[in-house]
CSV table of C-alpha atoms in Angstrom, one decimal:
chain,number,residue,atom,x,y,z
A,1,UNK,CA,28.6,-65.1,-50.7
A,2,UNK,CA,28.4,-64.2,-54.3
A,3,UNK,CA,31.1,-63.7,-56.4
A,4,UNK,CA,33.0,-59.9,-57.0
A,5,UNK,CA,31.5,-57.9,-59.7
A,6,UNK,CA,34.2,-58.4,-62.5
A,7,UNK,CA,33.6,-57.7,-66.8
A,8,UNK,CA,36.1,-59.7,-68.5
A,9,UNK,CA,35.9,-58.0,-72.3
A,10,UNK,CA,36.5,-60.2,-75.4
A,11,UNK,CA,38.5,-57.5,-77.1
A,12,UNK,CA,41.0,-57.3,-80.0
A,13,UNK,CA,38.7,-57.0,-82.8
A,14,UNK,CA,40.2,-54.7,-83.9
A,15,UNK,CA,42.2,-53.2,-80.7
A,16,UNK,CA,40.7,-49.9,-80.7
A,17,UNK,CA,36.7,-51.0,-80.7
A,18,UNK,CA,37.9,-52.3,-77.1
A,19,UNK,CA,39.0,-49.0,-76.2
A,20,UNK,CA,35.9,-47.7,-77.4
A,21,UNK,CA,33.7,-49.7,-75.1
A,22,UNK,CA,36.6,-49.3,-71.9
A,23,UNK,CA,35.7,-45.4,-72.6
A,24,UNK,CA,31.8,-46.0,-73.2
A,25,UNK,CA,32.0,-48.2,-69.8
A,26,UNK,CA,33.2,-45.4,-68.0
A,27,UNK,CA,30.9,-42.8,-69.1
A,28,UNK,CA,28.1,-44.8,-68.3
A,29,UNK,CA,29.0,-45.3,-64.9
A,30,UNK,CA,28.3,-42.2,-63.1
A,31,UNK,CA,31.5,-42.2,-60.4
A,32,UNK,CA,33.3,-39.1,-58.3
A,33,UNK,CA,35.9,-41.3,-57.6
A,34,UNK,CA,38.1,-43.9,-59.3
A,35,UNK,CA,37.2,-46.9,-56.9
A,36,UNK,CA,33.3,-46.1,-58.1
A,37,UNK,CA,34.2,-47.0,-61.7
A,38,UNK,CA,33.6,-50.3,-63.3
A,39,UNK,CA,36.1,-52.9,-62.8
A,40,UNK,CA,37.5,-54.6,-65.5
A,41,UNK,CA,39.9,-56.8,-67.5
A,42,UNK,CA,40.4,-56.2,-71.3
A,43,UNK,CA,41.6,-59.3,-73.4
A,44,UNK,CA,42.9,-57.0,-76.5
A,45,UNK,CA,44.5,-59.4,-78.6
A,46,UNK,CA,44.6,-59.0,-82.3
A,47,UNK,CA,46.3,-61.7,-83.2
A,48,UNK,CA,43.1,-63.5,-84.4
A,49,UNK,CA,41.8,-64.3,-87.8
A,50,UNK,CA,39.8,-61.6,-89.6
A,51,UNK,CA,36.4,-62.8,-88.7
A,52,UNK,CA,34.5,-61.1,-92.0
A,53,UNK,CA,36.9,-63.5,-93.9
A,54,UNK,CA,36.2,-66.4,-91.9
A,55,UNK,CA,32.6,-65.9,-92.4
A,56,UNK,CA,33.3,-65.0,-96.1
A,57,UNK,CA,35.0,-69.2,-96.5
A,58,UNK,CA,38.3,-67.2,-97.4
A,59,UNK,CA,40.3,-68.0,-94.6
A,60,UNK,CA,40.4,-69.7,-90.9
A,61,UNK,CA,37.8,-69.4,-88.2
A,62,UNK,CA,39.1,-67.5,-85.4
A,63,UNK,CA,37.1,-69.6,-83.1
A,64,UNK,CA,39.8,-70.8,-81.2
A,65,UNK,CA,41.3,-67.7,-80.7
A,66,UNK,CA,37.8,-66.7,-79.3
A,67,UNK,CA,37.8,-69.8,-77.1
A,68,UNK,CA,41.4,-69.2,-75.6
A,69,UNK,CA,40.3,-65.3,-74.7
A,70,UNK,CA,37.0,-66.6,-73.1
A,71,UNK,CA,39.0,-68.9,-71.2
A,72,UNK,CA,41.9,-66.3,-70.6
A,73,UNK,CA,39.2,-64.2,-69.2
A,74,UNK,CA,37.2,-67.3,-66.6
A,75,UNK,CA,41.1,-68.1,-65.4
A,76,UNK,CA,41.4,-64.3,-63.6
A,77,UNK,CA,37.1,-64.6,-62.1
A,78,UNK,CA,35.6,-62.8,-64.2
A,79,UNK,CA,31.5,-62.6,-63.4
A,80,UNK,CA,30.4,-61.5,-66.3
A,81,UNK,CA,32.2,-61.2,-70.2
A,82,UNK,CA,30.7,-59.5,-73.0
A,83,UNK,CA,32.3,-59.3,-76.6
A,84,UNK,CA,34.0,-56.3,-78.0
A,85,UNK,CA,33.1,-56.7,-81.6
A,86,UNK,CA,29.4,-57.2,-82.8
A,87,UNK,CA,31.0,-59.9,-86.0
A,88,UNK,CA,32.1,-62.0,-83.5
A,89,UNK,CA,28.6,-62.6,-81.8
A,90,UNK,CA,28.8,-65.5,-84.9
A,91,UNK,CA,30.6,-67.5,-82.6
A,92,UNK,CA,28.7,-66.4,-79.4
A,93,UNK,CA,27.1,-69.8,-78.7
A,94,UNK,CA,30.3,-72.0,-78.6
A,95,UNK,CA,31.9,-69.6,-76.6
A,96,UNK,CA,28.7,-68.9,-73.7
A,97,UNK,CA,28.8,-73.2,-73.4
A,98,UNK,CA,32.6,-73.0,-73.0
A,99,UNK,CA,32.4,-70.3,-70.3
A,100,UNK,CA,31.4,-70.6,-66.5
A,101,UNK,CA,30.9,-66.7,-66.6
A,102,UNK,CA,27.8,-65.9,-68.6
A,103,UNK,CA,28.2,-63.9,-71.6
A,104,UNK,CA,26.1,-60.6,-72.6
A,105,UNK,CA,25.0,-60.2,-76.2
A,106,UNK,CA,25.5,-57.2,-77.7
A,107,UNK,CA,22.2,-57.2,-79.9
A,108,UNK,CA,20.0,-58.1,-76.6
A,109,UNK,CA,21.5,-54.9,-74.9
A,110,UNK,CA,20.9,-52.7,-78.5
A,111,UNK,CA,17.0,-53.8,-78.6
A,112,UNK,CA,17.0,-52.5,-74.5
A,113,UNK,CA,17.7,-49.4,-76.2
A,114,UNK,CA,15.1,-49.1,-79.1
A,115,UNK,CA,12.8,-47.6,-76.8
A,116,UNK,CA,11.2,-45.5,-79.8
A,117,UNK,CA,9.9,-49.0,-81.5
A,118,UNK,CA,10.7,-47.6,-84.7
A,119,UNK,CA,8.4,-49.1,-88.0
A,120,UNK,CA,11.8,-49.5,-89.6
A,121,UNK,CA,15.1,-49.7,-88.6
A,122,UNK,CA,18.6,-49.4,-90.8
A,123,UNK,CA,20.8,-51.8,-89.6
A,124,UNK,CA,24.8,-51.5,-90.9
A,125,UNK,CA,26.3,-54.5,-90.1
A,126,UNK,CA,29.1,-56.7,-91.9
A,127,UNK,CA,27.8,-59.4,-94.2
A,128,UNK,CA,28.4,-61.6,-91.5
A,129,UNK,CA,26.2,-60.1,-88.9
A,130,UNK,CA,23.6,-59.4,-91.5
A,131,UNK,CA,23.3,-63.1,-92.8
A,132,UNK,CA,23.2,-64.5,-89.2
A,133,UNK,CA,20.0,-62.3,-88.7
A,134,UNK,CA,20.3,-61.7,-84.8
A,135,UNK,CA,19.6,-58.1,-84.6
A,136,UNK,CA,16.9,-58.2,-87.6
A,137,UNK,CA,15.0,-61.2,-85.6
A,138,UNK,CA,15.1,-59.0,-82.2
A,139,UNK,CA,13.7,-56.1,-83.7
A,140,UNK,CA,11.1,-58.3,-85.4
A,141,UNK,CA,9.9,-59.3,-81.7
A,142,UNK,CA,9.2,-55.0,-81.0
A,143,UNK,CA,7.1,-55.0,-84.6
A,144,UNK,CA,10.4,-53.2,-86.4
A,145,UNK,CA,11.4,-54.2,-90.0
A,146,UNK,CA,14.9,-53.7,-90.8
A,147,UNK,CA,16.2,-52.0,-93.7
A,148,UNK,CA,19.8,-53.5,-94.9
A,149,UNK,CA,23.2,-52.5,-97.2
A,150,UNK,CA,22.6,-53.8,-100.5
A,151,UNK,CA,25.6,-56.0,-101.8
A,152,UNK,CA,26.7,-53.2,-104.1
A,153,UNK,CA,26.8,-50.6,-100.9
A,154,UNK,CA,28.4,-53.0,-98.6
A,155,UNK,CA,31.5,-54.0,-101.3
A,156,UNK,CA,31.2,-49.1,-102.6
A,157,UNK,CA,30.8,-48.2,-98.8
A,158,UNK,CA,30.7,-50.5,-95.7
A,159,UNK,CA,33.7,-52.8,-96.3
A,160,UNK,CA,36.4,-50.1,-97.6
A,161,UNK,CA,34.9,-47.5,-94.5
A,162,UNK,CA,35.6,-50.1,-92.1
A,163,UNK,CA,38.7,-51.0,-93.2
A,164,UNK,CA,39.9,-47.5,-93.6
A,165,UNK,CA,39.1,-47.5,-89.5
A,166,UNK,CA,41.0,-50.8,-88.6
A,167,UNK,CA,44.2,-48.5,-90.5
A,168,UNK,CA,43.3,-45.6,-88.0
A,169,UNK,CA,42.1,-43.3,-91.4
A,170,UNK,CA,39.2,-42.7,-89.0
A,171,UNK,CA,38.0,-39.7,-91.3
A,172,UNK,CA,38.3,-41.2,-94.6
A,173,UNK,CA,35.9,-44.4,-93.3
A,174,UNK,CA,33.8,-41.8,-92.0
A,175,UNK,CA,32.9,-40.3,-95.2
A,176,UNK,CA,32.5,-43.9,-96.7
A,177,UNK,CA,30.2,-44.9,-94.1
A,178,UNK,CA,28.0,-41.6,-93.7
A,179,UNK,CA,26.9,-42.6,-97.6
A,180,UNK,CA,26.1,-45.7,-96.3
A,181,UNK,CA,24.6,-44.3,-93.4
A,182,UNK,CA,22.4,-42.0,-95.8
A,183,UNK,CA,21.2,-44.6,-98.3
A,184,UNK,CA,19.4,-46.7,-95.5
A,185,UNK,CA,18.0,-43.6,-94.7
A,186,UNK,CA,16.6,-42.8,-97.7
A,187,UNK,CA,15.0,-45.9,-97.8
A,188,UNK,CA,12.8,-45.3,-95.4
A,189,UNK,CA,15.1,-45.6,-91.9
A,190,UNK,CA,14.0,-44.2,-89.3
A,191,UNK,CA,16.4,-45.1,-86.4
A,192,UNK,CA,20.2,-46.5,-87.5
A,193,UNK,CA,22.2,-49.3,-86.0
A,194,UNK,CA,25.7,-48.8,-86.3
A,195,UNK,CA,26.6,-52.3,-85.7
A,196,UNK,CA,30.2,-53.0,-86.1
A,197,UNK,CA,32.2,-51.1,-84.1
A,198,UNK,CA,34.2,-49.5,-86.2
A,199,UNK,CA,31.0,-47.4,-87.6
A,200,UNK,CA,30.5,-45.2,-84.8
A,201,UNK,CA,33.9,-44.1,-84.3
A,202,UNK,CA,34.0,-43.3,-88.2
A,203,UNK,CA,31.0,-41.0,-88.1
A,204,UNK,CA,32.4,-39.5,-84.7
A,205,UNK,CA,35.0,-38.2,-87.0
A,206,UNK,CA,33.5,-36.7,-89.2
A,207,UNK,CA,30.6,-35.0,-86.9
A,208,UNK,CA,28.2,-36.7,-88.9
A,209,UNK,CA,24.7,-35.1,-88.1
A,210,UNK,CA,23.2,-38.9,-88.5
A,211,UNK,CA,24.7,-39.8,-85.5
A,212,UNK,CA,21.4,-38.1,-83.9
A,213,UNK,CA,19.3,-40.8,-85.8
A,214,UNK,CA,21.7,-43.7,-84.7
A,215,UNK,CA,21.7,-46.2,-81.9
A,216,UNK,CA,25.4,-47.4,-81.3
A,217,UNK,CA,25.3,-51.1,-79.8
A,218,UNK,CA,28.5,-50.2,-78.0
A,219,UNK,CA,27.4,-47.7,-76.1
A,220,UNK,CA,23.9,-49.9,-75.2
A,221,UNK,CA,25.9,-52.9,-74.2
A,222,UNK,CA,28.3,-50.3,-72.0
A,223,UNK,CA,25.4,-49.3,-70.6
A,224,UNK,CA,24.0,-52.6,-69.5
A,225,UNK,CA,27.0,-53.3,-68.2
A,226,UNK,CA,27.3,-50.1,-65.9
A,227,UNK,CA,23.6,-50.9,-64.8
A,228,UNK,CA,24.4,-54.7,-63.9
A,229,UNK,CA,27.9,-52.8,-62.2
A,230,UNK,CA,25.5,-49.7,-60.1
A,231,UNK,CA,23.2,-52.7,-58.6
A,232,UNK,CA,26.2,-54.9,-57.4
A,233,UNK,CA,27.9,-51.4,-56.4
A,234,UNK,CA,24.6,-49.8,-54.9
A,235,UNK,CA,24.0,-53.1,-52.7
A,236,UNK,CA,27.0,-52.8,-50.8
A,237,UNK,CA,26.1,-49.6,-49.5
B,1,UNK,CA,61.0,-71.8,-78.3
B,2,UNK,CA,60.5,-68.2,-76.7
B,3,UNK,CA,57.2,-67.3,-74.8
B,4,UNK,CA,54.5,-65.7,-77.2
B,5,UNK,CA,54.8,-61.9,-76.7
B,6,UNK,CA,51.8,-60.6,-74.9
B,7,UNK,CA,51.9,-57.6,-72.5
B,8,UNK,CA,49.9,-57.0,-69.1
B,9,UNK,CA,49.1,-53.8,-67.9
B,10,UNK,CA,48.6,-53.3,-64.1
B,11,UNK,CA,45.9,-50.5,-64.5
B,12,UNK,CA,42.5,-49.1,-62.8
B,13,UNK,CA,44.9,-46.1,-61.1
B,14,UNK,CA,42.3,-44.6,-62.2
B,15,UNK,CA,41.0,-46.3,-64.9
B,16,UNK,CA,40.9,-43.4,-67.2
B,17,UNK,CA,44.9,-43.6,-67.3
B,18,UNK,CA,44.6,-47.1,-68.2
B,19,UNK,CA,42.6,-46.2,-71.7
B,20,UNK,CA,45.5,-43.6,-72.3
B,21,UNK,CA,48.3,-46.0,-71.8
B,22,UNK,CA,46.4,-48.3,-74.5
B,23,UNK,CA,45.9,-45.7,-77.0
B,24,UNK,CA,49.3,-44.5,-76.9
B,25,UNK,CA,50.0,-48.0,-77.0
B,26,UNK,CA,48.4,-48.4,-80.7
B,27,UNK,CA,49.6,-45.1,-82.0
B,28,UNK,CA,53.1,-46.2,-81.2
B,29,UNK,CA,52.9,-49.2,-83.3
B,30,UNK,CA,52.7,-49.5,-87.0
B,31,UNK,CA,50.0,-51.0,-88.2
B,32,UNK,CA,48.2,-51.5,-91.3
B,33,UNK,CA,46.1,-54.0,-90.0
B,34,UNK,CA,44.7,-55.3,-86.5
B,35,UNK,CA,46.6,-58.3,-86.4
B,36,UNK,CA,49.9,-56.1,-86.6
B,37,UNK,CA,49.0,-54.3,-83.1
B,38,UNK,CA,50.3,-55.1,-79.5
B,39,UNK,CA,48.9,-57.9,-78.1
B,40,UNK,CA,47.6,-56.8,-74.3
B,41,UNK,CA,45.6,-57.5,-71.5
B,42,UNK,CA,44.8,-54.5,-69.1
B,43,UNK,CA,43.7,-55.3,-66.0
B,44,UNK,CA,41.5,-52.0,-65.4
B,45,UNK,CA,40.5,-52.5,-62.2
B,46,UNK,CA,40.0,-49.3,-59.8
B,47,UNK,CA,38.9,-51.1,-56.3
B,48,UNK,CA,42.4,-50.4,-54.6
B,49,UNK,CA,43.8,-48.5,-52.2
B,50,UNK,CA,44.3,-44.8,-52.9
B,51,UNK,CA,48.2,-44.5,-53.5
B,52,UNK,CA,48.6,-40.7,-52.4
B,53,UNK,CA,46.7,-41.4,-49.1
B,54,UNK,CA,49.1,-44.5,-48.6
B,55,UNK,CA,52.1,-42.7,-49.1
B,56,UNK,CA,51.2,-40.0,-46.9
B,57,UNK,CA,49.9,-42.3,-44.0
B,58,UNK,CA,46.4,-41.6,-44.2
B,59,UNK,CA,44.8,-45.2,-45.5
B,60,UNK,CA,46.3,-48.7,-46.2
B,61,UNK,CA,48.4,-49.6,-48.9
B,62,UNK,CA,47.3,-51.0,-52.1
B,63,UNK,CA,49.9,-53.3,-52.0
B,64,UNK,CA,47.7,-56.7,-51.7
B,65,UNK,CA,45.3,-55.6,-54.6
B,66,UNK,CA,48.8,-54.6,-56.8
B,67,UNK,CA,49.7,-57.9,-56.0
B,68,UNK,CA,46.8,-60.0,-56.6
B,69,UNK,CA,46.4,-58.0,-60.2
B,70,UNK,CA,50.1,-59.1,-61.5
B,71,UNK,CA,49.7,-62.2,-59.8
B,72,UNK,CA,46.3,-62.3,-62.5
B,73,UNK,CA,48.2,-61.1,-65.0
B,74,UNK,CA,50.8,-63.3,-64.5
B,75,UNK,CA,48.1,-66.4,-64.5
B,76,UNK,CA,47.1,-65.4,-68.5
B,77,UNK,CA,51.1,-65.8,-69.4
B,78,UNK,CA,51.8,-62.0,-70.0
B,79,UNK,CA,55.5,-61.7,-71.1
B,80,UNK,CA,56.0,-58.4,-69.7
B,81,UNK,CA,53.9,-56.2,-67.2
B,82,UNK,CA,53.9,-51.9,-67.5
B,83,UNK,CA,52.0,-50.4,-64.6
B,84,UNK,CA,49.9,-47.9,-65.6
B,85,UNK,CA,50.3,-45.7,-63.1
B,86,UNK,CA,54.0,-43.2,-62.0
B,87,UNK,CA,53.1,-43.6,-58.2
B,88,UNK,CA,52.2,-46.8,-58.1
B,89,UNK,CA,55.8,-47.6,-58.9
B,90,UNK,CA,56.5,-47.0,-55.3
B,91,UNK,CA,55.7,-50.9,-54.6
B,92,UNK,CA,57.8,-51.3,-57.9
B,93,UNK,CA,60.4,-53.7,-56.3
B,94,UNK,CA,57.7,-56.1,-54.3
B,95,UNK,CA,55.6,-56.5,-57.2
B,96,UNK,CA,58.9,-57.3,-59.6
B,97,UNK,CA,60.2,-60.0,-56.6
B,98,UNK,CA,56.6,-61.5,-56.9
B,99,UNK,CA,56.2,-61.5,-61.2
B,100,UNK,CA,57.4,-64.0,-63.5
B,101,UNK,CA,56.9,-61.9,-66.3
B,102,UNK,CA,59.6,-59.0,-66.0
B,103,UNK,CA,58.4,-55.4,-64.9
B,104,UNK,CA,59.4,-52.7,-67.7
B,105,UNK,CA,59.7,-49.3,-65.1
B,106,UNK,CA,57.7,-46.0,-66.2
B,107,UNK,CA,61.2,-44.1,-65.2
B,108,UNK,CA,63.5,-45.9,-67.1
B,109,UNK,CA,61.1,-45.4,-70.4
B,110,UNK,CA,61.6,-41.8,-69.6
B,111,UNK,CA,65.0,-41.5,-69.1
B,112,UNK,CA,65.6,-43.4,-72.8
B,113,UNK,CA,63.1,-40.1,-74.3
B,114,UNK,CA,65.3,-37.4,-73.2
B,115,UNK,CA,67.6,-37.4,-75.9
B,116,UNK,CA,68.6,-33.5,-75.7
B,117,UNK,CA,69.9,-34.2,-71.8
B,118,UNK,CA,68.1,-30.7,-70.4
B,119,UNK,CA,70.6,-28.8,-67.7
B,120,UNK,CA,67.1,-28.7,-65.6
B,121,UNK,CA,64.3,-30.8,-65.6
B,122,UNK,CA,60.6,-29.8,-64.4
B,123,UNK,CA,59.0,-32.4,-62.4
B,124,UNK,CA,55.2,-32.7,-62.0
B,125,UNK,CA,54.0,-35.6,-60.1
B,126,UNK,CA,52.8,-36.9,-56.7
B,127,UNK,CA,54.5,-36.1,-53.3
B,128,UNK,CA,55.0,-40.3,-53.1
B,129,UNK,CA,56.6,-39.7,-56.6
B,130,UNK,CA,58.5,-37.1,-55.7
B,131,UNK,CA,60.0,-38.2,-52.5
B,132,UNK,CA,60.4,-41.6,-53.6
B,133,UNK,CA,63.4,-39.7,-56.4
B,134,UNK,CA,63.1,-42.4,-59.1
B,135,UNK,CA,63.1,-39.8,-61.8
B,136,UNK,CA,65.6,-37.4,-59.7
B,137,UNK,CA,68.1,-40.2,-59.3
B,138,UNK,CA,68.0,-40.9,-63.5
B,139,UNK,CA,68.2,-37.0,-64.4
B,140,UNK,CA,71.2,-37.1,-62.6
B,141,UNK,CA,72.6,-39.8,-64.2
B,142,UNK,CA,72.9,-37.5,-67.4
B,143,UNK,CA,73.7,-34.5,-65.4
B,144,UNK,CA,70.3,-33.2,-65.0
B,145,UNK,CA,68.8,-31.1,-62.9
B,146,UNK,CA,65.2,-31.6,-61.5
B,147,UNK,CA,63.4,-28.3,-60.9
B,148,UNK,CA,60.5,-29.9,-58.7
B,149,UNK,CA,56.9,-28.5,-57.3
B,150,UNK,CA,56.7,-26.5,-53.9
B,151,UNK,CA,54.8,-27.7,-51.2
B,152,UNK,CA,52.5,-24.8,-51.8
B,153,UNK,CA,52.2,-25.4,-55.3
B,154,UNK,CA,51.5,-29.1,-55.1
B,155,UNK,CA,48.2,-28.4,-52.4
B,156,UNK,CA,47.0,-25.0,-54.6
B,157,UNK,CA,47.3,-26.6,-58.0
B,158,UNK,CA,48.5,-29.9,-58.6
B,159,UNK,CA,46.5,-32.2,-55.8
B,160,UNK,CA,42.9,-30.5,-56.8
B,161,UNK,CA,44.1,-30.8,-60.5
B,162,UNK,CA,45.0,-34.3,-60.4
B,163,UNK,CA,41.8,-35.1,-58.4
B,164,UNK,CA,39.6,-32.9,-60.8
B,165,UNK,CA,41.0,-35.5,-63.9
B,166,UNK,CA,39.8,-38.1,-61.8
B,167,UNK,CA,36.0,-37.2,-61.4
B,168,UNK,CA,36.3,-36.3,-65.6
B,169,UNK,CA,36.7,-32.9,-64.9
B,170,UNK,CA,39.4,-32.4,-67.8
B,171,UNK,CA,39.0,-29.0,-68.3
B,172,UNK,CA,39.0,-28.4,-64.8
B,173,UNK,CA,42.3,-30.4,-64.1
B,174,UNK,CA,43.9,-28.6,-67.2
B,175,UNK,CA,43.9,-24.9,-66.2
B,176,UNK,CA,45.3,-25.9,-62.6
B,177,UNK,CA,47.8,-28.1,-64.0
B,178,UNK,CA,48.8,-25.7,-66.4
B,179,UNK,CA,49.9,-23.0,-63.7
B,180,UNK,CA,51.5,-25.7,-62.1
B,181,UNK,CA,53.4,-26.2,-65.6
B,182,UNK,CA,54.5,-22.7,-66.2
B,183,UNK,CA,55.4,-22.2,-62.7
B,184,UNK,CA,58.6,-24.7,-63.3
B,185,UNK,CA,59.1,-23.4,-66.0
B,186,UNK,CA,59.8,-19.6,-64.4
B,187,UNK,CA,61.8,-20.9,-62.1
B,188,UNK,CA,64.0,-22.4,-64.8
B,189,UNK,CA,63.2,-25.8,-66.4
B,190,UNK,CA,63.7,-26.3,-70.2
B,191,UNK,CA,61.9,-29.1,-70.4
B,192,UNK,CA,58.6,-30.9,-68.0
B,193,UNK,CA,58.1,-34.3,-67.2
B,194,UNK,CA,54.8,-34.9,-66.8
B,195,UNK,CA,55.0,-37.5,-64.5
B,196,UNK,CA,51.2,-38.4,-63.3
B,197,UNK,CA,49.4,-39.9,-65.8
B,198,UNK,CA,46.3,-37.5,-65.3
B,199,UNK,CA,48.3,-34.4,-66.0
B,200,UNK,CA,49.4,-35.0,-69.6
B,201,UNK,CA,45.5,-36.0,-70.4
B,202,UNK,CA,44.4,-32.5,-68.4
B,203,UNK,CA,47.0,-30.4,-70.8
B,204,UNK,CA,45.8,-31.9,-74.1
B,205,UNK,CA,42.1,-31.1,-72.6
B,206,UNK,CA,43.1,-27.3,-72.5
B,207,UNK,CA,45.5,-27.6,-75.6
B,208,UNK,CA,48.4,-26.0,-73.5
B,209,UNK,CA,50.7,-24.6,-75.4
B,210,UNK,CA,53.3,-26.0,-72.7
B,211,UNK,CA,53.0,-29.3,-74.0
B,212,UNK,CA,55.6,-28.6,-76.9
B,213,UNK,CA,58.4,-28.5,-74.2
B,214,UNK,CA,56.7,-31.9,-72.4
B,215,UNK,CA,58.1,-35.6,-72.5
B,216,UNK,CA,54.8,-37.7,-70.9
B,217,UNK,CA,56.6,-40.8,-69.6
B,218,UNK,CA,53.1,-42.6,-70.3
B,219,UNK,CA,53.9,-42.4,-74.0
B,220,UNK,CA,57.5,-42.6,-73.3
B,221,UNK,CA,56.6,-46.5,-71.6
B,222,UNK,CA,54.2,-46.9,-74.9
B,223,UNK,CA,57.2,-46.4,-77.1
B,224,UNK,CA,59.6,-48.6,-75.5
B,225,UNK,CA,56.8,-51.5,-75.3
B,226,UNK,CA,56.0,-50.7,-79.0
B,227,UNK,CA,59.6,-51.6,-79.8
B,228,UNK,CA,59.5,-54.4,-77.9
B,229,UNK,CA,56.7,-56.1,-79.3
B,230,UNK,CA,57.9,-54.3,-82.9
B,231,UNK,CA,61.6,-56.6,-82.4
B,232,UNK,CA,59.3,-59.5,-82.1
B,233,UNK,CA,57.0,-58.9,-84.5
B,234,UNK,CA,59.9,-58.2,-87.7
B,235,UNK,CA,61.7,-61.6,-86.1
B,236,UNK,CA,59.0,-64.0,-86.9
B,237,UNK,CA,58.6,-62.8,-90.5
C-alpha cells in the first residue's frame, strides 16, 4: 500500500534552526504518547558552504552539499523532506528534481498561515531570499505588498543579528534584529515574516513584544507537517 | 584515508530526549561558526515498542525497529552511533553485533564524568535500567556505591514522573521526580545520576536545586562525542 509516513529534514543550516523546527514539529502534533509524535530523521550537517556567501558570488555553492543531504535523506524512505533553512529554498528546484520524495516549501506553508491577508506585510529575510522574490510573489497572489530591509538595515541590523545567533549570542542578535523588526514596522507593516530561522529564536530571547505581530515560517511549515502527519496517523485508526 | 566523521543518533525514545541529546550536543562543542559543529543525523523516530513494557513482559520488544533504525543509520555512513535513550541500552550488545559504525555506551560516558569517585551513588532510572546493573557494575569499578530507588518509590514517583515528561507535562514530571531525587539523597547518596533522559529535562523544568549535586549521563555522552568529533576536527587543520 502506500508508503510509511516519514519527514526527512534538510537541516544543518545552521544546526540549531533544525532543532528549532524538531521542537516546533512536536508541538504541533498534539500526542499523549511518544509513538503519536511525528516521525523523523534530521540530516544536521553543517559542514556546508555558507549559503548568504554563495548567493553573495564570495564563495562556493553549497549545492552539492544540499544534493548529498537530499539524497542521504531518499536512501533511509523518507515520504516527505522539507528544508530547515528558508536561504536554502534558492536551491529548492535542483534538489525537488533530484528527489523521489517530494519536497515542502517553506514560503507555500508561511502564506497557509496569512490568514489575516494583511495590505502589507514586512518580510526579514537574507538578501538572498529577498532577491529570489518567492515569499514577496506569494503574498502578491492574497493582494499583500511586502515591505523589505533597506541595504543599510540589512548590512546595521539583519546580517550582524543573525550572525550573533549562528555564535549562540542569542540575546545580543535579538536586540539587532528587534530594530530591524521595528523599522519594517514603522513603515507601514502590519504582519512580520521572520524568514530566516535564526530571527525568531533571536526575538524569543529577548521577549520581544513584536513577536505578537510576527508569522514565523518555521513554525507554519511544522505545522503543515504535523497536519500531513495527523491525516496519515488519523487514517490508521 | 579515514571515514569522514559523522554521528547517528538512535532516537524517537521519546522524541523529546532526542532534541536534548542534540542541544547538549552543540553546547558541548566550540563553535564560532556553523560549519565548526558536530556533524549528525538523528533518526527521531518514536513508532517502537515501549521499552519499560518490554522489559517487564507486558508488550514486544523494540528490538526489530532498534535494528532497522541503526541499520538506517548505518546506510548514510555514520562513523559512530549514541542511542539516545539509558534503557534502550538493554539491546546494547545486539544492536553493536549488527553496526558497522561502532556504538559509544551512555554508561561508559558517565563513568568518565565522575571525577570526584562518590562513596555512594544515587541512581534514578528505569526498573530495566536498574536490573540490567550497567551503571552499578561501573560504580563499582571505582569503589562506588549505588544508593538505588525502592520499589515503592519507583511506582509513587518515578514511573508517573517519567510518563508525565512524556505527554509535555514538565512541570508535572519535575516535582515527582524531585521527591524521587531527595529521597536518595536522605538515604545517603552524595551525588545522583540521572539516568532517564526525561528526568534531567523534568528537574531543569522546576529549577531543582538538586541538580547541583547531578551528573546527567545525556550530557555526559554529549561531552565525550564533542571530544570525539573536537580530535577530528583540530587534526584536519
Amino acid at each position: 500500500m502506500s508508503q510509511p509516513f516519514l519527514l526527512g529534514i534538510l537541516g544543518g543550516m545552521g544546526p540549531l534552526a533544525t532543532l528549532d523546527l524538531m521542537a516546533k514539529l512536536l508541538r504541533a502534533t498534539p500526542a499523549s504518547r511518544d509513538q503519536q509524535q511525528i516521525p523523523h530523521v534530521a540530516w544536521n550537517v553543517p559542514q556546508i558552504a555558507d549559503r548568504q556567501d554563495a548567493l553573495a558570488g564570495r564563495g562556493p555553492s553549497p549545492l552539492p552539499q544540499l544534493l548529498h543531504g537530499v539524497e542521504q535523506l531518499n536512501r533511509v524512505g523518507v515520504s516527505h523532506i522539507v528544508i530547515a533553512c528558508n536561504t536554502a529554498h534558492h536551491w529548492y528546484d535542483e534538489l525537488a528534481q533530484h528527489s523521489a520524495a517530494p519536497l515542502l516549501h517553506i514560503a507555500d506553508a508561511t502564506l497557509a498561515a496569512l490568514e489575516s491577508k494583511p495590505a502589507r506585510v514586512g518580510l526579514i529575510a537574507t538578501q538572498g531570499t529577498l532577491d529570489a522574490g518567492w515569499f514577496q510573489q506569494r503574498f502578491a497572489t492574497i493582494g499583500s505588498t511586502s515591505v523589505l530591509p533597506t541595504a543599510q538595515e540589512l548590512q546595521q541590523w539583519f546580517v550582524p543579528g543573525s550572525y550573533a545567533v549562528k555564535r549562540g549570542e542569542l540575546r545580543a542578535g535579538g536586540e539587532l534584529l528587534n530594530l530591524q523588526a521595528q523599522a519594517l514596522l514603522d513603515r507601514g507593516a502590519e504582519t512580520l515574516v521572520l524568514a530566516c530561522t535564526e530571527v525568531p529564536l533571536a526575538l524569543d530571547a529577548v521577549a520581544s513584544p513584536l513577536l505578537a505581530q510576527a508569522i514565523d515560517p518555521t513554525l507554519a511549515l511544522a505545522e503543515q507537517c504535523a497536519q500531513l502527519w495527523l491525516a496519515r496517523r488519523e487514517a490508521r485508526i
